[in-house]
Coordinates of C-alpha atoms in Angstrom, one line a residue:
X99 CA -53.9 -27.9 -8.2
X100 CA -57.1 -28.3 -6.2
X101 CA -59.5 -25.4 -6.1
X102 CA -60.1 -26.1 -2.4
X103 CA -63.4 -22.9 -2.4
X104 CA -64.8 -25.3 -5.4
X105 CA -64.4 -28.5 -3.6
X106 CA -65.9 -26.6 -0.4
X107 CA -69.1 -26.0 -2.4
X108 CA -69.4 -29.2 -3.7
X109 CA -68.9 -30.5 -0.3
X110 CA -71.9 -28.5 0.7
X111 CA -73.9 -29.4 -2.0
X112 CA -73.6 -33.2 -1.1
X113 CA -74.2 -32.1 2.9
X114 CA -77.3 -30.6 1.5
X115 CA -78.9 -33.5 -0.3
X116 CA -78.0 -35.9 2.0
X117 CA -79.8 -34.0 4.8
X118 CA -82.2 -33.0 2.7
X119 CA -83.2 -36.2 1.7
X120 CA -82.5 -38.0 5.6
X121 CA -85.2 -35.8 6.8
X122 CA -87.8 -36.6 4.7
X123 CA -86.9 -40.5 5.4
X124 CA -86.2 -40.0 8.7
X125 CA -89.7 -38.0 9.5
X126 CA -91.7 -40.9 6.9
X127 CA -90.3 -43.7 9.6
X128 CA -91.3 -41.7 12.4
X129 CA -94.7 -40.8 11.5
X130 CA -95.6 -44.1 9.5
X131 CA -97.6 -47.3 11.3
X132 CA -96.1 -49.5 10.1
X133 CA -92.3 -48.4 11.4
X134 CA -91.9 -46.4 14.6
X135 CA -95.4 -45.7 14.4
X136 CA -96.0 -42.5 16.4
X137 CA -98.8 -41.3 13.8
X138 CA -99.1 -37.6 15.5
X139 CA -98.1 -35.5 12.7
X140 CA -98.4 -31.9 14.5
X141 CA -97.2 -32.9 17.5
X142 CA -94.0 -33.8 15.9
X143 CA -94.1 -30.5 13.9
X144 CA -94.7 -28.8 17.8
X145 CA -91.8 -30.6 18.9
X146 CA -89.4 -29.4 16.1
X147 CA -90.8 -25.4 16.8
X148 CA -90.0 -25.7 20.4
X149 CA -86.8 -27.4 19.6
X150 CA -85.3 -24.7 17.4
X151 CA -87.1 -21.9 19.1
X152 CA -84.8 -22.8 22.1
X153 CA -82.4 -23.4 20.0
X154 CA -82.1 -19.8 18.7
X155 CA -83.0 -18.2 22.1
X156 CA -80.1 -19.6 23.8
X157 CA -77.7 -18.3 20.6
X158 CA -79.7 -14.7 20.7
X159 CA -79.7 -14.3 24.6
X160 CA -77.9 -16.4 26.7
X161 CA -74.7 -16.8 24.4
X162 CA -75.3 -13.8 22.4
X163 CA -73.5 -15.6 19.4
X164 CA -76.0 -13.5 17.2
X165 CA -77.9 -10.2 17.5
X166 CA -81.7 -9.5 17.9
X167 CA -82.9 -7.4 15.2
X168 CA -85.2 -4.4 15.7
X169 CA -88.5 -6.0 16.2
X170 CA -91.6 -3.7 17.0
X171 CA -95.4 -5.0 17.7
X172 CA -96.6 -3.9 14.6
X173 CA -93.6 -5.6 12.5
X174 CA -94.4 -8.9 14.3
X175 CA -98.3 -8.7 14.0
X176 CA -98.8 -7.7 10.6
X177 CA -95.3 -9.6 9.2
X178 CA -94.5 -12.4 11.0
X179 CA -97.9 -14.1 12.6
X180 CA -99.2 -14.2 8.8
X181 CA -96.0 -15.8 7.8
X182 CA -95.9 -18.1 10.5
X183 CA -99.7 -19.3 10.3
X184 CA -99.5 -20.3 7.0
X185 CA -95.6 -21.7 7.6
X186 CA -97.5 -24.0 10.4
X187 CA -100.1 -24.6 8.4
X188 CA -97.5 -25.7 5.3
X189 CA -95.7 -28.3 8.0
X190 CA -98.8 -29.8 10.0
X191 CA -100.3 -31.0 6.3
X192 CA -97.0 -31.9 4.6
X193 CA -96.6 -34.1 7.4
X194 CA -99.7 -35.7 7.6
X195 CA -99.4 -36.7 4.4
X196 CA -96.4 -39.1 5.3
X197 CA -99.6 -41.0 6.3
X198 CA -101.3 -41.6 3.7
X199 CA -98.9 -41.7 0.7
X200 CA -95.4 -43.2 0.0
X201 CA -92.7 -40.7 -0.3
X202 CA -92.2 -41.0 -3.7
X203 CA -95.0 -40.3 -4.6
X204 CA -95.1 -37.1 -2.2
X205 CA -91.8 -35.7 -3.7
X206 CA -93.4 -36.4 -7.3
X207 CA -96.6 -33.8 -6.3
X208 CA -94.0 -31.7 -4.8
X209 CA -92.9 -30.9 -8.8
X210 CA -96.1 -28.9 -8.3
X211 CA -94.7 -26.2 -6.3
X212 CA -93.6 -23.7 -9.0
X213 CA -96.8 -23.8 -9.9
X214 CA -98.8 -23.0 -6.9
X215 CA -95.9 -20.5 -6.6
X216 CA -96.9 -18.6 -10.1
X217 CA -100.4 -18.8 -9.2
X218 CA -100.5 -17.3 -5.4
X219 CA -98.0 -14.3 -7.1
X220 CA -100.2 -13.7 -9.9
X221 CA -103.1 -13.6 -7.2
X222 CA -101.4 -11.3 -5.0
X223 CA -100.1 -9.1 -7.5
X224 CA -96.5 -10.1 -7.0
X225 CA -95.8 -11.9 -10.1
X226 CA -97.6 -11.0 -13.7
X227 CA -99.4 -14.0 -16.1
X228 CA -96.4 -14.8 -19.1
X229 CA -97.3 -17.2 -21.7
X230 CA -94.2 -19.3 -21.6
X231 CA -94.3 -19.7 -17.9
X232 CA -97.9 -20.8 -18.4
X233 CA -97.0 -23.2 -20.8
X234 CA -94.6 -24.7 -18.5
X235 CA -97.2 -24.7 -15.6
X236 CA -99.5 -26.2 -17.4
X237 CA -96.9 -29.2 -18.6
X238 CA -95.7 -29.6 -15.0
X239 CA -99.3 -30.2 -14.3
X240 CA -100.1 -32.9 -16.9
X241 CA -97.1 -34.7 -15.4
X242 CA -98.4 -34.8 -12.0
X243 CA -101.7 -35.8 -13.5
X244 CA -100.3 -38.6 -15.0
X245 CA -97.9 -39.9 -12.6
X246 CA -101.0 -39.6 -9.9
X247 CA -103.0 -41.9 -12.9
X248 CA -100.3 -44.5 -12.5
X249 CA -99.9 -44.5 -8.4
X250 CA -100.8 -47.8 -7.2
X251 CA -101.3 -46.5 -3.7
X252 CA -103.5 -43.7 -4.7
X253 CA -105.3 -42.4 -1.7
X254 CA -107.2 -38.8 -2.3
X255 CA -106.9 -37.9 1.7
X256 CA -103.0 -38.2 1.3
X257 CA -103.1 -35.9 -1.9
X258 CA -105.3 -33.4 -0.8
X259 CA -103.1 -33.0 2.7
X260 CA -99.9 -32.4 0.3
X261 CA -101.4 -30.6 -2.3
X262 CA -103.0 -28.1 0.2
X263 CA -99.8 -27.9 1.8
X264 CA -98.2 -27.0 -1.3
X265 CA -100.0 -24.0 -2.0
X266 CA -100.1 -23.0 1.9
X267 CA -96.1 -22.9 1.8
X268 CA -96.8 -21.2 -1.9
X269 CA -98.3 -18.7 -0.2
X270 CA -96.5 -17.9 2.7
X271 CA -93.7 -17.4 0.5
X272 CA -95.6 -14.7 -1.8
X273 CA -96.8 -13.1 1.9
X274 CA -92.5 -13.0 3.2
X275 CA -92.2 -11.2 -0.4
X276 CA -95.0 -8.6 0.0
X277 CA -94.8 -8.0 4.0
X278 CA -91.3 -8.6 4.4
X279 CA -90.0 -6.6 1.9
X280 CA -92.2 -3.6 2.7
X281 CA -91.1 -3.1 5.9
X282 CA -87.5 -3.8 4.7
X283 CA -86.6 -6.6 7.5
X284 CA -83.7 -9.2 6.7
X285 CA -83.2 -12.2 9.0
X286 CA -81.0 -14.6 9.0
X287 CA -81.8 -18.7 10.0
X288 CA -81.1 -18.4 13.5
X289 CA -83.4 -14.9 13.8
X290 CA -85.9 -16.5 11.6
X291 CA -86.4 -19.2 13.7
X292 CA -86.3 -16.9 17.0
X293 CA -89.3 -15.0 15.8
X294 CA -91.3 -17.6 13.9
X295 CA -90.6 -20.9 14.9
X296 CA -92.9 -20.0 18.8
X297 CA -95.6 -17.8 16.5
X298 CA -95.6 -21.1 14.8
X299 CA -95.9 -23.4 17.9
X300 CA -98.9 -21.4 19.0
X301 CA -100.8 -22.1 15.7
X302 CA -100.3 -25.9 15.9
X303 CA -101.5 -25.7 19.6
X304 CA -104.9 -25.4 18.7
X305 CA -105.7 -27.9 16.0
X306 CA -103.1 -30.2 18.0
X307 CA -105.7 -29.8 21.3
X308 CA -108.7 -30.9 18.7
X309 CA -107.4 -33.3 16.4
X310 CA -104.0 -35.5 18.6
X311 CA -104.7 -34.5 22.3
X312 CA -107.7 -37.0 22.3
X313 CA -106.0 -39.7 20.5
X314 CA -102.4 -39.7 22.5
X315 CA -104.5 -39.6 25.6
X316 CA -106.0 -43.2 24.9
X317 CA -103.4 -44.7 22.8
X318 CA -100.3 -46.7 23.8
X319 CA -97.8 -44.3 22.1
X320 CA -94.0 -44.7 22.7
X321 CA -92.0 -41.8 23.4
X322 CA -88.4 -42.2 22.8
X323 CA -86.6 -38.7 23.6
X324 CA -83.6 -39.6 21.5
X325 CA -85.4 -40.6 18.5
X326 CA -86.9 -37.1 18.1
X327 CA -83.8 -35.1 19.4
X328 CA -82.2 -36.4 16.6
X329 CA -84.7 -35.9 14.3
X330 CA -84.9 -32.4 15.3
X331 CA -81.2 -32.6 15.1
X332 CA -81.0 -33.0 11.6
X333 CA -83.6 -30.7 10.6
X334 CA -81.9 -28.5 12.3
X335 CA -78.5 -29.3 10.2
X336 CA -80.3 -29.5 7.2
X337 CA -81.9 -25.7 7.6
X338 CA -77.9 -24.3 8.4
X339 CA -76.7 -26.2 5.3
X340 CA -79.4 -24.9 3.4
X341 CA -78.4 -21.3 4.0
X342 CA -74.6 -22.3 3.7
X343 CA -74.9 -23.7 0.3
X344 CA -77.1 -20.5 -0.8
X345 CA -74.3 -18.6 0.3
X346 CA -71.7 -20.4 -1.7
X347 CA -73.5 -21.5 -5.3
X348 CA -75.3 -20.0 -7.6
X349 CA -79.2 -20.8 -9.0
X350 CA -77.8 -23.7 -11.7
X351 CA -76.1 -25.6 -9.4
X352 CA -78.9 -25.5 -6.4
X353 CA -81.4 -26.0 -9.2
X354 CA -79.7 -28.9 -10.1
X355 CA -78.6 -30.0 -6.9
X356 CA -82.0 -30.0 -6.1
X357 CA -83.4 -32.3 -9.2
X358 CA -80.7 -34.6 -8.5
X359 CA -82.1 -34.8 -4.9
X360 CA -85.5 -35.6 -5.5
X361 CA -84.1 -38.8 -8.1
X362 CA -82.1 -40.2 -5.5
X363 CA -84.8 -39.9 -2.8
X364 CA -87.4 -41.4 -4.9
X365 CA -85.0 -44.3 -5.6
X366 CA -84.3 -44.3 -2.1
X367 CA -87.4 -44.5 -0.3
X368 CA -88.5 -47.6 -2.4
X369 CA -85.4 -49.4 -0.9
X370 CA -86.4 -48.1 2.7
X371 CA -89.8 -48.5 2.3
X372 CA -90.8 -51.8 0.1
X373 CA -94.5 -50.3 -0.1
X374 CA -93.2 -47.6 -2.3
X375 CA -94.2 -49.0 -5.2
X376 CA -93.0 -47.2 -8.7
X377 CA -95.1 -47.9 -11.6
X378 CA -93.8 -46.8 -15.1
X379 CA -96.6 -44.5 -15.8
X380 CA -95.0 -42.9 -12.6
X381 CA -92.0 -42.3 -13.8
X382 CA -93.4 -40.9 -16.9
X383 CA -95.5 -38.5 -15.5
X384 CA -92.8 -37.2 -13.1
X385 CA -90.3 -37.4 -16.2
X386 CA -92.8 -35.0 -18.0
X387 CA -93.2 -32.4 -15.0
X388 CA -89.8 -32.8 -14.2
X389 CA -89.5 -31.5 -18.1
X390 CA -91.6 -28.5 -17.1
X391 CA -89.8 -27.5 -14.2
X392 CA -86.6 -27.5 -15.3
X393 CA -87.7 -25.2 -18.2
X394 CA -89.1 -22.8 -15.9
X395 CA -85.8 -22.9 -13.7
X396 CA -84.1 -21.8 -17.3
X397 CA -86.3 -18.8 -17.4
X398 CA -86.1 -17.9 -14.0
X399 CA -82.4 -17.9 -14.0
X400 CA -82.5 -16.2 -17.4
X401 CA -84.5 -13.8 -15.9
X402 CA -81.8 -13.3 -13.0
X403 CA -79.2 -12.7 -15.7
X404 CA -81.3 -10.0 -17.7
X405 CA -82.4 -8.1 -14.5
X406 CA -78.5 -8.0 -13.6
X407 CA -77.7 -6.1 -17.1
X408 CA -78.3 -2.4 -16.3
X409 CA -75.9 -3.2 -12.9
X410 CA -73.1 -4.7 -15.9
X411 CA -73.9 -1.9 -18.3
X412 CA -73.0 1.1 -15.6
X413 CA -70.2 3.8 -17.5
X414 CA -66.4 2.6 -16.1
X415 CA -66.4 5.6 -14.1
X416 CA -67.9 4.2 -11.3
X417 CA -66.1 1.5 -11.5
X418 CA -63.1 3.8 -10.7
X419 CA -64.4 4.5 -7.2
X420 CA -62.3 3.6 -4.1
X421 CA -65.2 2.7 -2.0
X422 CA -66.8 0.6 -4.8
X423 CA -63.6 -1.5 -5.2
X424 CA -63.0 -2.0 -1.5
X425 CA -66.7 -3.6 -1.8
X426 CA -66.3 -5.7 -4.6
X427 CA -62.4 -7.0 -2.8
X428 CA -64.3 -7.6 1.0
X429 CA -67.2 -9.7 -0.9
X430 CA -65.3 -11.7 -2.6
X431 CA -63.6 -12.4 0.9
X432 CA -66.6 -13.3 2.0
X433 CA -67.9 -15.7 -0.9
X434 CA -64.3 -17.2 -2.4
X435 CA -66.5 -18.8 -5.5
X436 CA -67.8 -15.5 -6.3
X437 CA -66.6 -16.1 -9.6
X438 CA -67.6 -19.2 -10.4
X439 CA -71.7 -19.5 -10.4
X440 CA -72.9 -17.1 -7.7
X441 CA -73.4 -14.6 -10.5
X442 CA -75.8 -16.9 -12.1
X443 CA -79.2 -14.8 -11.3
X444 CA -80.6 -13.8 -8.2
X445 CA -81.4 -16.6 -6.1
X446 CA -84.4 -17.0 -4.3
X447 CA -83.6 -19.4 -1.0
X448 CA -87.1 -21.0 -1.1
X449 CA -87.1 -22.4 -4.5
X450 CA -84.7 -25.3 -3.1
X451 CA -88.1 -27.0 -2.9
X452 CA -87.2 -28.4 0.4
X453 CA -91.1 -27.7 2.2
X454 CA -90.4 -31.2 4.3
X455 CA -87.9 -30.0 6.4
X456 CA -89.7 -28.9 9.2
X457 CA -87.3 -26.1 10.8
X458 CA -86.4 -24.6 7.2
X459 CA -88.1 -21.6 7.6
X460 CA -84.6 -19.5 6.8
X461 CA -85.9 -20.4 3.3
X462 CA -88.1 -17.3 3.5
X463 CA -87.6 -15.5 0.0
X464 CA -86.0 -12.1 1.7
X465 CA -83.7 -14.2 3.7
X466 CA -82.1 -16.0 1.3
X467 CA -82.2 -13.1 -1.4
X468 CA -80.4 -10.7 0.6
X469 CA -78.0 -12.9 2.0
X470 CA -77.0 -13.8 -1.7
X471 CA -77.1 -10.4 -2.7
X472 CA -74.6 -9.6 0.2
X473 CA -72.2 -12.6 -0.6
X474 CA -71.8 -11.6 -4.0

């Protein structure tokens, strides 16, 4: 008999990946010279804002498929225009990297993300220094260093752009956790990007006047409205799919849904793109971080599992509660593969490591947490 929930998920999953991985290409071919050659990085990033900030304003006030949440001044000035600064800030210079370096070689310095993750926390307080995750940061970083050693294409303008993007996204993620979670706000993707995604547009607006303006104004650029509807399309997709398949799986599986993901796009992008050169010092080097981030993936979800024992441990009488069973029925209405994975650890939305998809921003921390928390 087919366990149609199961297959559902998996279905997701491979949804996921694929538009995971088709943005990333798509927005390379875009970008790059030597393709479709619009080489306007924030400009694109502007048009994907605009895109699903209409996108979400027509859903929130014209068909009303979703409610507003209570937003006051305050909220949105000391919350949400930090967030979104440094969530521009994370697209305009992941972006620009497409540039300079093959995408490959981008999704191999992208193994670098838990640890600018760790080390934003630790600086704001959030997260506290462990010697095993410090050990695994500091093997995810001689991985990168290697692979970078054996990039044939090395180009430190293209590095620095991703690198720095990293820890902006890093740290805009540590910011959602702190200010977010303060004030108590949850949002889900479509409110997310109602709120942030024009906060966001307004940031770009300003380096886009200094650094793009100038050039598009003088250079013979083609504009072809299709091409980036769909490309905003499918960013679009791929931040819904990303909060379906939270929903439905548990940390393991969108861990290694995720690892899986960055192999295939790797392998990928050097069939797209001939330029994408893979040495085999690359592949050691990523092998090695790759090593390191999957060890600090088991602790993480170890720690979800520990942090869930006092909940397991409660005296049966509660369990004996009307209420608390009428709960426990409805969710697992909601989440049919409640009893398969989803009870793997907390999940935290933004460690799907997807920083290139340029609507994502659904993938705040609070967002994804307390969706899971609610499906489960």
């Amino acid at each position: 008999m087919i366990n149609k929930p199961l297959v559902l998920t998996y279905l997701y999953l491979l949804i996921y990946v694929l538009l995971s991985s088709g943005v990333i290409l798509y927005n390379k071919w875009v970008l790059s010279p030597k393709y479709f050659n619009f080489p306007f990085p924030i400009t694109l990033t502007m048009f994907h804002m605009a895109f699903s900030g209409l996108f979400a304003f027509f859903l929130i006030r014209v068909f009303k498929v979703v409610a507003p949440v209570k937003m006051t001044f305050e909220i949105y000035a000391t919350c949400v225009v930090p967030i979104s600064a440094f969530f521009a800030s994370s697209l305009w210079l992941g972006n620009t990297a497409y540039l300079h370096i093959s995408v490959a070689f981008i999704q191999m310095l992208k193994a670098l993300m838990p640890v600018a993750t760790i080390s934003m926390g630790v600086l704001c307080g959030t997260d506290k220094p462990r010697c095993d995750v410090f050990l695994n940061m500091v093997l995810v970083s001689v991985g990168v260093v290697i692979s970078s050693y054996g990039e044939i294409h090395f180009n430190i303008v293209g590095t620095v752009y991703q690198v720095t993007g990293i820890f902006a996204e890093a740290l805009r993620l540590v910011l959602t956790q702190v200010l977010l979670q303060k004030k108590g706000l949850t949002l889900n993707p479509i409110t997310s990007l109602y709120y942030i995604a024009p906060c966001s547009f307004v940031f770009l607006f300003v380096p886009w006047c200094l650094l793009e303006k100038p050039g598009m104004a003088v250079s013979l650029i083609q504009f072809n409205f299709w091409i980036f509807f769909s490309n905003a399309l499918c960013a679009l997709a791929l931040n819904l799919s990303t909060f379906l398949v939270i929903g439905r799986t548990g940390a393991v599986t969108i861990r290694v849904a995720g690892v899986l993901k960055d192999w295939i796009l790797i392998a990928l992008s050097t069939v797209i793109f001939p330029e994408s050169t893979i040495t085999g010092l690359n592949i050691i080097g990523y092998a090695i971080a790759l090593c390191g981030v999957v060890m600090y993936n088991y602790i993480k979800v170890k720690d979800g599992r520990a942090s869930q024992l006092p909940s397991d441990s409660i005296p049966e009488r509660f369990t004996k509660d009307r209420d608390w069973k009428l709960d426990k029925r409805s969710s697992a209405i909601i989440n049919p593969n409640s009893n398969s994975d989803s009870n793997e650890g907390n999940f935290n939305g933004s460690e799907m490591n997807d920083e290139e998809a340029p609507l994502v921003s659904s993938r705040l921390s609070h967002f994804g947490r307390s969706f899971s928390n609610h499906t489960k």
